[in-house]
Every structure is written in structure tokens, then in C-alpha cells.
Coordinates of C-alpha atoms and ligand atoms in Angstrom, one line a residue:
M1397 CA -30.9 -19.1 -2.4
D1398 CA -30.2 -18.9 1.2
C1399 CA -28.9 -16.2 2.4
S1400 CA -28.4 -16.5 6.0
G1401 CA -24.9 -16.2 7.4
C1402 CA -23.4 -13.6 4.9
N1403 CA -22.6 -10.4 6.2
R1404 CA -23.8 -8.5 3.2
C1405 CA -26.6 -7.2 2.5
T1406 CA -30.1 -9.3 3.6
E1407 CA -31.3 -9.5 -0.7
I1408 CA -32.5 -13.2 -1.6
N1409 CA -31.5 -14.0 -5.2
C1410 CA -28.0 -12.2 -5.1
S1411 CA -26.7 -11.6 -8.5
I1412 CA -23.1 -12.2 -8.9
D1413 CA -23.1 -8.4 -10.4
T1414 CA -24.6 -7.2 -7.2
K1415 CA -22.2 -9.7 -5.8
C1416 CA -19.1 -7.6 -6.7
Q1417 CA -21.1 -4.6 -4.6
Q1418 CA -21.6 -5.9 -1.5
L1419 CA -19.1 -5.6 1.3
D1420 CA -18.5 -7.3 4.3
R1421 CA -20.7 -5.4 6.7
S1422 CA -19.0 -7.0 9.9
L1423 CA -15.3 -5.6 8.4
M1424 CA -16.9 -2.1 8.1
D1425 CA -16.3 1.0 10.5
K1426 CA -18.1 3.0 13.0
Y1427 CA -18.0 5.7 9.5
G1428 CA -19.8 3.6 7.5
A1429 CA -17.6 4.7 4.5
I1430 CA -18.6 2.5 1.0
S1431 CA -15.2 3.1 -0.2
F1432 CA -13.4 0.9 2.0
P1433 CA -10.8 2.4 3.8
I1434 CA -6.8 1.9 3.4
Y1435 CA -5.5 1.1 6.1
Q1436 CA -1.7 1.9 5.8
T1437 CA -0.8 0.5 8.6
A1438 CA 2.2 -2.1 9.8
T1439 CA 1.4 -3.0 13.4
F1440 CA -1.5 -2.5 15.6
A1441 CA -1.6 -1.5 19.3
H1442 CA -3.1 -4.4 21.8
P1443 CA -5.8 -3.1 23.9
G1444 CA -3.7 -4.8 27.0
L1445 CA -1.8 -7.9 27.3
G1446 CA -3.3 -10.8 26.2
Q1447 CA -5.4 -8.7 23.7
S1448 CA -5.8 -8.2 20.0
T1449 CA -8.2 -6.5 18.0
G1450 CA -7.9 -9.4 15.8
Y1451 CA -5.0 -7.4 14.1
D1452 CA -1.2 -7.6 15.5
Y1453 CA 0.8 -6.8 12.3
T1454 CA 0.1 -5.8 8.5
R1455 CA 1.8 -9.1 7.1
M1456 CA -0.7 -11.4 8.9
Q1457 CA -3.7 -9.4 8.9
N1458 CA -4.8 -5.8 7.4
P1459 CA -8.3 -4.7 7.0
T1460 CA -8.1 -3.3 3.8
R1461 CA -7.2 -6.4 2.7
Q1462 CA -9.4 -8.9 4.5
Q1463 CA -11.9 -6.7 3.4
L1464 CA -10.7 -7.7 -0.3
E1465 CA -10.3 -11.3 0.6
S1466 CA -13.5 -11.3 1.8
I1467 CA -15.0 -10.6 -1.3
V1468 CA -12.6 -13.0 -3.6
S1469 CA -13.8 -15.8 -1.2
Y1470 CA -17.2 -14.6 -1.5
L1471 CA -17.3 -14.5 -5.5
E1472 CA -15.8 -18.1 -5.8
N1473 CA -18.2 -19.6 -3.2
G1474 CA -15.2 -20.7 -1.2
T1475 CA -14.7 -20.2 2.7
D1476 CA -11.4 -18.4 2.7
A1477 CA -9.2 -16.3 0.4
I1478 CA -5.3 -15.1 0.7
A1479 CA -4.5 -12.2 -1.6
F1480 CA -0.7 -12.3 -2.7
S1481 CA 1.6 -9.8 -3.6
S1482 CA 1.2 -11.8 -7.0
G1483 CA -0.3 -14.5 -9.0
M1484 CA 3.0 -15.8 -8.4
A1485 CA 3.4 -15.8 -5.2
A1486 CA 0.1 -17.4 -4.9
V1487 CA 1.3 -20.1 -7.3
A1488 CA 4.7 -20.2 -5.0
T1489 CA 3.2 -20.7 -2.0
V1490 CA 0.1 -23.6 -3.2
M1491 CA 3.3 -25.6 -4.0
E1492 CA 4.4 -25.1 -0.6
L1493 CA 1.7 -27.8 0.4
L1494 CA 3.4 -30.6 -1.5
Q1495 CA 6.8 -32.6 0.4
P1496 CA 9.9 -33.3 -1.3
G1497 CA 9.3 -36.4 -3.0
D1498 CA 5.8 -35.7 -4.1
H1499 CA 4.5 -36.2 -7.7
F1500 CA 1.6 -33.6 -9.5
I1501 CA 0.5 -33.3 -12.9
I1502 CA 0.4 -30.4 -14.8
D1503 CA -1.3 -29.4 -17.9
S1504 CA 0.9 -28.9 -20.5
D1505 CA -0.7 -25.9 -21.7
L1506 CA -0.4 -23.3 -18.8
Y1507 CA 1.1 -19.6 -17.8
G1508 CA 5.3 -19.0 -18.6
G1509 CA 5.5 -18.0 -15.4
S1510 CA 4.0 -21.1 -13.7
I1511 CA 5.8 -23.6 -16.0
R1512 CA 9.1 -21.7 -15.1
L1513 CA 8.2 -21.8 -11.3
F1514 CA 7.7 -25.4 -11.9
N1515 CA 10.8 -26.2 -13.7
E1516 CA 13.1 -24.1 -11.5
I1517 CA 12.2 -24.3 -8.3
S1518 CA 10.1 -27.3 -7.5
K1519 CA 11.4 -29.3 -9.3
K1520 CA 14.9 -28.1 -7.2
N1521 CA 12.8 -29.0 -3.7
G1522 CA 12.4 -32.7 -4.6
L1523 CA 9.1 -32.4 -6.7
T1524 CA 8.7 -34.0 -9.9
F1525 CA 5.6 -33.4 -12.1
T1526 CA 4.1 -34.9 -15.8
A1527 CA 2.7 -33.0 -18.0
A1528 CA -0.4 -33.8 -20.6
N1529 CA -2.8 -32.2 -22.4
L1530 CA -6.2 -32.3 -19.2
S1531 CA -8.7 -31.6 -21.8
T1532 CA -7.9 -34.8 -23.7
D1533 CA -6.2 -37.0 -21.7
D1534 CA -7.1 -39.4 -18.8
I1535 CA -5.1 -38.7 -16.0
R1536 CA -5.2 -42.1 -14.8
P1537 CA -2.3 -43.9 -16.5
L1538 CA 0.1 -41.3 -15.3
I1539 CA -0.9 -41.7 -11.4
Q1540 CA 2.0 -42.7 -9.3
D1541 CA 1.8 -44.0 -6.1
N1542 CA 3.4 -40.9 -4.9
T1543 CA 1.3 -38.5 -6.9
K1544 CA -1.1 -35.4 -4.8
A1545 CA -2.4 -33.0 -6.8
V1546 CA -3.4 -31.6 -10.4
Y1547 CA -2.7 -28.0 -11.6
L1548 CA -4.5 -26.7 -14.3
E1549 CA -5.7 -24.5 -16.3
T1550 CA -9.5 -23.6 -18.2
P1551 CA -9.4 -22.2 -21.2
T1552 CA -5.8 -22.4 -21.4
N1553 CA -2.9 -20.2 -21.8
P1554 CA -3.1 -19.5 -25.3
M1555 CA -4.4 -22.0 -26.4
M1556 CA -7.7 -22.4 -25.3
N1557 CA -8.4 -25.5 -24.9
V1558 CA -10.9 -26.3 -22.2
T1559 CA -11.1 -29.4 -19.7
D1560 CA -14.0 -30.9 -18.1
I1561 CA -13.7 -29.6 -14.4
E1562 CA -16.0 -31.8 -13.2
E1563 CA -15.0 -34.8 -15.0
L1564 CA -11.2 -34.3 -13.6
S1565 CA -12.4 -34.0 -10.3
R1566 CA -14.0 -36.6 -10.0
A1567 CA -10.8 -38.8 -11.3
A1568 CA -8.8 -37.1 -8.8
H1569 CA -10.4 -37.5 -6.1
E1570 CA -11.1 -41.6 -6.3
N1571 CA -7.0 -41.0 -6.2
G1572 CA -7.1 -39.3 -3.4
L1573 CA -5.1 -36.4 -5.4
I1574 CA -5.9 -32.5 -5.3
L1575 CA -7.7 -30.4 -7.8
I1576 CA -6.1 -26.6 -8.5
V1577 CA -7.4 -24.6 -10.9
D1578 CA -6.1 -21.4 -12.1
N1579 CA -9.2 -19.5 -13.0
T1580 CA -7.1 -15.9 -13.9
F1581 CA -8.9 -16.4 -17.7
L1582 CA -12.2 -16.3 -16.6
S1583 CA -12.0 -14.6 -13.7
P1584 CA -15.1 -15.8 -10.9
Y1585 CA -17.6 -13.6 -13.0
F1586 CA -17.3 -16.7 -15.4
Q1587 CA -16.2 -19.4 -13.7
N1588 CA -16.5 -21.0 -10.3
P1589 CA -14.0 -24.0 -9.9
L1590 CA -15.1 -25.0 -6.2
D1591 CA -18.9 -25.6 -7.0
L1592 CA -17.2 -27.8 -10.1
G1593 CA -14.9 -30.4 -7.2
A1594 CA -11.5 -28.4 -7.7
D1595 CA -10.1 -27.7 -4.3
I1596 CA -7.4 -24.9 -4.8
V1597 CA -8.5 -22.2 -7.1
I1598 CA -5.7 -19.3 -7.9
H1599 CA -6.4 -16.1 -9.7
S1600 CA -3.8 -13.8 -10.9
G1601 CA -5.5 -10.4 -9.3
T1602 CA -3.5 -8.6 -11.9
K1603 CA -6.0 -9.5 -14.5
F1604 CA -9.5 -9.3 -14.7
L1605 CA -10.2 -9.1 -10.6
G1606 CA -8.3 -5.2 -10.4
G1607 CA -9.1 -4.9 -14.3
H1608 CA -6.7 -1.7 -14.9
H1609 CA -3.7 -2.9 -15.3
D1610 CA -2.5 -1.0 -12.2
T1611 CA -1.0 -3.5 -9.9
I1612 CA -0.2 -6.6 -9.5
G1613 CA -1.6 -9.3 -7.2
G1614 CA -2.7 -12.7 -6.4
F1615 CA -5.3 -14.8 -4.4
V1616 CA -6.1 -18.4 -3.2
V1617 CA -9.2 -19.4 -3.2
V1618 CA -10.3 -22.9 -0.9
K1619 CA -12.9 -24.1 0.6
D1620 CA -10.9 -27.1 2.9
K1621 CA -9.6 -25.7 6.6
A1622 CA -7.6 -28.2 7.3
I1623 CA -5.4 -26.8 3.5
D1624 CA -7.1 -23.0 4.5
E1625 CA -5.1 -23.8 8.2
R1626 CA -1.7 -24.7 6.4
L1627 CA -2.0 -21.8 3.5
R1628 CA -2.5 -19.4 6.6
F1629 CA 0.7 -20.8 8.3
L1630 CA 3.2 -20.3 5.1
Y1631 CA 1.6 -16.9 4.1
K1632 CA 2.5 -15.0 7.6
T1633 CA 6.3 -17.3 7.3
T1634 CA 6.7 -16.3 3.4
G1635 CA 5.5 -12.4 3.5
A1636 CA 3.9 -12.6 0.3
G1637 CA 1.2 -10.5 1.4
L1638 CA -0.9 -7.9 -0.9
S1639 CA -0.4 -4.6 0.5
P1640 CA -3.2 -2.0 2.1
F1641 CA -3.3 0.1 -1.4
D1642 CA -2.8 -2.6 -3.7
S1643 CA -6.0 -4.3 -2.1
W1644 CA -7.6 -1.2 -1.9
L1645 CA -7.2 -1.1 -5.8
I1646 CA -8.4 -4.6 -6.6
L1647 CA -11.4 -3.8 -4.5
R1648 CA -12.2 -1.3 -6.1
G1649 CA -11.7 -3.1 -9.6
I1650 CA -14.1 -5.4 -8.5
R1651 CA -16.6 -3.0 -8.2
T1652 CA -17.1 -3.1 -12.4
L1653 CA -15.9 -6.8 -13.0
A1654 CA -19.4 -7.4 -14.3
V1655 CA -20.4 -4.9 -16.6
R1656 CA -16.0 -5.1 -17.7
L1657 CA -16.5 -9.0 -18.7
E1658 CA -19.6 -8.5 -20.2
R1659 CA -18.6 -6.1 -22.5
A1660 CA -15.1 -7.0 -23.4
Q1661 CA -16.6 -10.5 -23.7
E1662 CA -19.4 -8.8 -26.4
N1663 CA -16.0 -7.5 -28.2
A1664 CA -13.8 -10.6 -28.4
L1665 CA -17.0 -12.4 -29.6
K1666 CA -17.1 -9.9 -32.7
L1667 CA -13.5 -9.4 -33.4
A1668 CA -13.2 -13.5 -33.1
R1669 CA -16.0 -13.1 -36.3
F1670 CA -14.2 -10.9 -37.4
L1671 CA -10.8 -12.0 -37.9
K1672 CA -11.8 -15.5 -39.0
L1673 CA -12.9 -14.0 -42.3
N1674 CA -9.7 -12.3 -42.7
K1675 CA -7.3 -14.1 -45.8
H1676 CA -4.0 -13.9 -43.8
V1677 CA -5.4 -15.2 -40.6
T1678 CA -5.2 -19.1 -40.2
K1679 CA -6.8 -19.8 -37.3
V1680 CA -8.9 -17.9 -34.8
I1681 CA -9.6 -19.7 -30.9
Y1682 CA -12.0 -18.5 -29.3
P1683 CA -14.1 -20.9 -26.9
G1684 CA -17.4 -18.7 -27.3
L1685 CA -17.8 -19.6 -31.6
E1686 CA -19.1 -23.0 -31.9
D1687 CA -16.6 -25.0 -33.8
H1688 CA -14.4 -24.6 -30.8
P1689 CA -13.9 -28.3 -29.3
G1690 CA -14.4 -27.1 -25.9
Y1691 CA -17.5 -25.0 -27.1
N1692 CA -20.2 -27.5 -24.9
I1693 CA -18.0 -27.5 -22.3
M1694 CA -17.4 -24.0 -21.6
K1695 CA -21.4 -23.9 -21.7
K1696 CA -21.7 -26.7 -19.0
Q1697 CA -19.5 -25.2 -16.4
A1698 CA -19.2 -21.5 -17.4
R1699 CA -21.3 -18.8 -17.2
G1700 CA -19.4 -16.7 -20.4
F1701 CA -16.4 -17.3 -22.8
G1702 CA -14.3 -14.7 -21.8
A1703 CA -12.3 -12.1 -23.2
M1704 CA -9.1 -14.0 -25.0
L1705 CA -8.7 -15.0 -27.9
T1706 CA -5.6 -16.3 -29.7
F1707 CA -5.3 -16.3 -33.6
E1708 CA -2.6 -17.6 -35.8
V1709 CA -1.8 -15.6 -39.4
D1710 CA -0.4 -17.1 -42.3
S1711 CA 3.4 -15.5 -42.1
V1712 CA 5.9 -14.5 -39.2
S1713 CA 6.7 -11.4 -41.0
F1714 CA 2.6 -10.9 -40.8
A1715 CA 2.8 -11.3 -37.3
K1716 CA 5.4 -8.8 -36.3
A1717 CA 4.2 -6.3 -39.4
I1718 CA 1.2 -6.4 -37.0
L1719 CA 2.8 -6.2 -34.1
N1720 CA 4.7 -3.5 -35.2
N1721 CA 2.1 -1.5 -36.1
V1722 CA -0.9 -1.3 -33.7
E1723 CA -2.0 1.8 -32.8
L1724 CA -5.3 2.1 -31.0
I1725 CA -4.0 -1.4 -29.3
Y1726 CA -1.2 -1.8 -27.5
F1727 CA 1.6 -4.3 -27.8
A1728 CA 2.3 -5.3 -23.9
E1729 CA 2.5 -8.7 -21.6
S1730 CA -0.7 -9.1 -19.8
L1731 CA -4.3 -9.4 -19.9
G1732 CA -7.5 -8.4 -18.3
G1733 CA -7.3 -4.7 -17.8
T1734 CA -9.9 -2.5 -20.0
E1735 CA -7.9 -1.3 -22.5
T1736 CA -6.9 -3.9 -25.6
L1737 CA -3.3 -5.7 -25.4
I1738 CA -2.1 -7.9 -28.5
T1739 CA 0.8 -10.5 -27.0
Y1740 CA 3.4 -12.5 -28.7
P1741 CA 3.7 -15.6 -26.7
I1742 CA 6.6 -17.0 -27.7
T1743 CA 8.8 -14.0 -26.9
Q1744 CA 7.0 -12.8 -23.8
T1745 CA 4.8 -14.9 -21.5
H1746 CA 6.2 -17.9 -22.9
A1747 CA 9.6 -17.2 -23.7
D1748 CA 10.7 -19.7 -21.0
V1749 CA 8.5 -22.6 -21.9
P1750 CA 10.8 -25.5 -23.6
K1751 CA 10.9 -25.7 -27.6
D1752 CA 8.9 -29.1 -27.7
V1753 CA 6.4 -28.9 -25.3
L1754 CA 6.0 -25.0 -27.4
E1755 CA 5.8 -26.9 -30.6
K1756 CA 3.2 -29.7 -29.1
N1757 CA 0.8 -27.4 -28.3
G1758 CA 1.0 -25.5 -31.3
I1759 CA 2.6 -22.5 -30.3
N1760 CA 4.2 -21.2 -32.8
D1761 CA 6.2 -17.7 -33.8
R1762 CA 2.9 -17.0 -36.1
V1763 CA 0.6 -17.0 -33.1
L1764 CA -0.5 -13.9 -31.5
R1765 CA -2.9 -13.7 -28.4
L1766 CA -5.5 -11.3 -28.0
S1767 CA -6.4 -9.5 -24.6
V1768 CA -9.5 -7.8 -25.5
G1769 CA -10.6 -4.6 -23.8
I1770 CA -14.0 -2.3 -24.0
E1771 CA -13.1 0.2 -26.4
G1772 CA -15.9 0.3 -29.0
I1773 CA -15.9 -2.4 -31.4
N1774 CA -16.0 -0.5 -34.5
D1775 CA -12.9 1.2 -33.8
L1776 CA -11.3 -2.3 -32.7
I1777 CA -12.3 -3.2 -36.3
C1778 CA -11.1 0.0 -38.1
E1779 CA -8.0 -0.8 -36.1
F1780 CA -7.5 -4.3 -37.6
N1781 CA -8.7 -3.2 -41.1
R1782 CA -5.7 -0.6 -40.5
V1783 CA -2.7 -3.3 -39.0
F1784 CA -4.0 -5.6 -41.6
S1785 CA -3.8 -3.7 -44.7
V1786 CA -0.3 -2.0 -43.4
A1787 CA 0.9 -5.5 -43.0
E1788 CA 0.2 -7.0 -46.1
K1789 CA 2.0 -4.0 -48.0
I1790 CA 5.3 -4.4 -45.7
C1791 CA 5.1 -8.4 -46.5
G1792 CA 4.1 -7.8 -49.8
Ligands
LIG2134 C1 -0.6 -13.7 -15.0 C2 -0.6 -14.9 -14.4 C3 -0.4 -15.4 -13.3 C4 0.8 -14.5 -12.5 O1 0.7 -13.7 -12.2 P1 1.4 -12.2 -11.7 O2 0.1 -11.3 -11.3 O3 1.9 -11.6 -13.3 O4 2.4 -12.9 -10.8 C5 -0.4 -16.8 -13.4 N1 -1.8 -17.5 -14.2 C6 -2.3 -16.5 -15.1 C7 -2.9 -17.6 -15.8 C8 -1.8 -15.7 -15.5 O5 -2.5 -15.2 -16.5

């Protein structure tokens, strides 16, 4: 590994675990604070007329945010990362790259908020889109003269469909389309879509990067200069930049990204195997199970399988009884934190997704999603044994 030009350590063969600890030394101040300071300022003094320290106004640049952007870009092997006030602000700004009249292709199983944005805002702005199952369908027949981009998540939310990013990027680039990958579910610790051919990577920093359910943030990571310049222009113009304090929280979250994800993934695999044995569980979808259809693609393109798993139970009342009786596990929206959360996609994350789309993707009222945390695995299993027996009594 050639580390020349890296403003961080001088170590060679730096692993991603080490990368999470490496601040951009060129941005550090003369005091050498290891916890990078929170530059809680709206504006910056100019040394003189026509001069700038490189920082003029926090909507455009802020040192704390820049330190964070630098490490996220470093982790994703990009040339730049831009930090937004939320994942949705990041998605909305990326959509501003398209012009009225443009068409794009999306995966039909996406984060509900993204589908809401495409339906309620992108359409009004003169964009059209076609949804397909990108893990199985060829995009070529869907491409129109005005098609500009392909947008997906892999594994998908919540059905865990896995798309071969390299193959899709080939098909996209042969047709002059840009490939946009929302990499929130795996985080840069497990998957780097830019290396596989994607042009733009999006993250909800609220999730694994922040890692503690204590802040909201988002990222766009790029490797192309023209796309970067346009996004930086949109960013300073629309003003959805991440605040200095929230930047600092996510910087701190990234320090433990590797250990959190290793532990959460280990728990997720054990829970998936455990859930499979329960007679009320009709389906367990986790890409780290060998019978998952995307298992081999995951092996090829990712360094792990993540901490998200979806399962289906045999009745609606059983699903509701689980949600109403969890104690150790929280019934809450979101994912990617240290504590295990259980979500009901049909009424929560996917409430605004049209019914026919939900049906087509197999998201019904018996489907539950887990974001597995870093608790002791025996305690998680104990919790499920207890909840299942309570649910059995309720459902008779
Ligand atoms: C949460 C999430 C988003 C939106 O991010 P916010 O930070 O909540 O705005 C986008 N994509 C995926 C996959 C998510 O899980």
C-alpha cells in the first residue's frame, strides 16, 4: 500500500481499523489536541483584504466538519466527502444533480424516506423514475434516452436483497449513467462501493458512523472532480451542512466503528441462527447465512455481512405481541447504534411506501427488522426466549 500523500500516519499497510483512528494531521492545530476541537463559530476573521484562512463562514467550511469529512472520504476511498445535517439532506442534494426532464432507475426496496423524496419532491421537480429489483433485473431494458442515474442500497432495507455493484456499474457506465449507492447498512467498515465502480456513495451518518443514536447526520462521498464541485456548490447554496458539535459526535463515533461492527455482526449471525430454530419464525433474512441468495456476492464485494437482520413470524398478532413486550431490546426506529432496536417497517420506516410496492417486496405486517447491537449475546437470546413465550401466551 502506498501511503504517500496521506496526511495521517506514516505506517504502511494501514487497516481500516487503524484508519478509524487516524485524524488528518494537516488540519490539526498547534496544540495537538487528540480529541479534535469543536469550532463552534459561525464566521471567521479575515487576515486582510482579499485574504482568507481557508475558512470564511460555517455554512461553507468549518474545521470540525472538515476533519470529519476528511476521515469519511478516507474510509470510503473517495476524493471528497460532504457532511450534511441528515442522510435525507444528503439524498436530496444528490438529486439536485439531475435536471427537469431527466429519468433515473431505482431499486424498488429502498429506505422509505428516499422513496418519499422521489415520489413527493423529485417528481414535482420534473424527474421521472422506474423502480426495479436491481438484485435480479437487468437495467438495460429500462434505460431511456433521458436516463441519467441508477440509485440503490445493498443489502436493501429491509429485505436484504444483495446487488452486485461491480456488474451494475459496468451496465450503468456502458450507458453513460452515474451509479449512486446508499451504503448506510454496511458502512465503510464493511463495504466501499466507490472501489466497485460506484460514482457517488451516500450515508446516513445517524446510523453506524455515529453509532450511538445521539445525533442525525449524512454524507455524500465522491471520486469525480466535476461532480464534487457541483455538489459543493449545491451544499453552500442550500445550506444543509452538519453543525460543528454534531460533526464532533460523529468523529467520535467513528473511533469505535471497527469494534462496534465486529461485535454487532457476531451477535447478528448468532441471533439469525437462533431465530431460525423458532417454530413461530417463518423466515430469517440475513446475508451472512449461507442459504441467503446474496451470500456469495457479499463474500466477493464486502468485508462482512453487517448487523441488520429481518425476520417474519407466523401471525400479525404474534408480531405485535413481540413489539409490545420487548424489554431489553428497544422498539424504536433507526439502526446502527450500540443497543439492539426492533422496528416494524410497515408502520414505521416504510409507512409512506405505496402498498403495491410493499407487497411486491414481501414487506407485510408480519415482518420485523432488527438492528443488532453490542449487548451480550446470551442476554439477547434470553430476551427473545422470554418475549416469544409471552407472545405465545397472548396469541394462544
Ligand atoms: C436512515 C436512513 C436514511 C436517512 O437518513 P437520516 O439521517 O435519517 O436522514 C437513508 N438511507 C438509509 C439506508 C437509512 O437507513
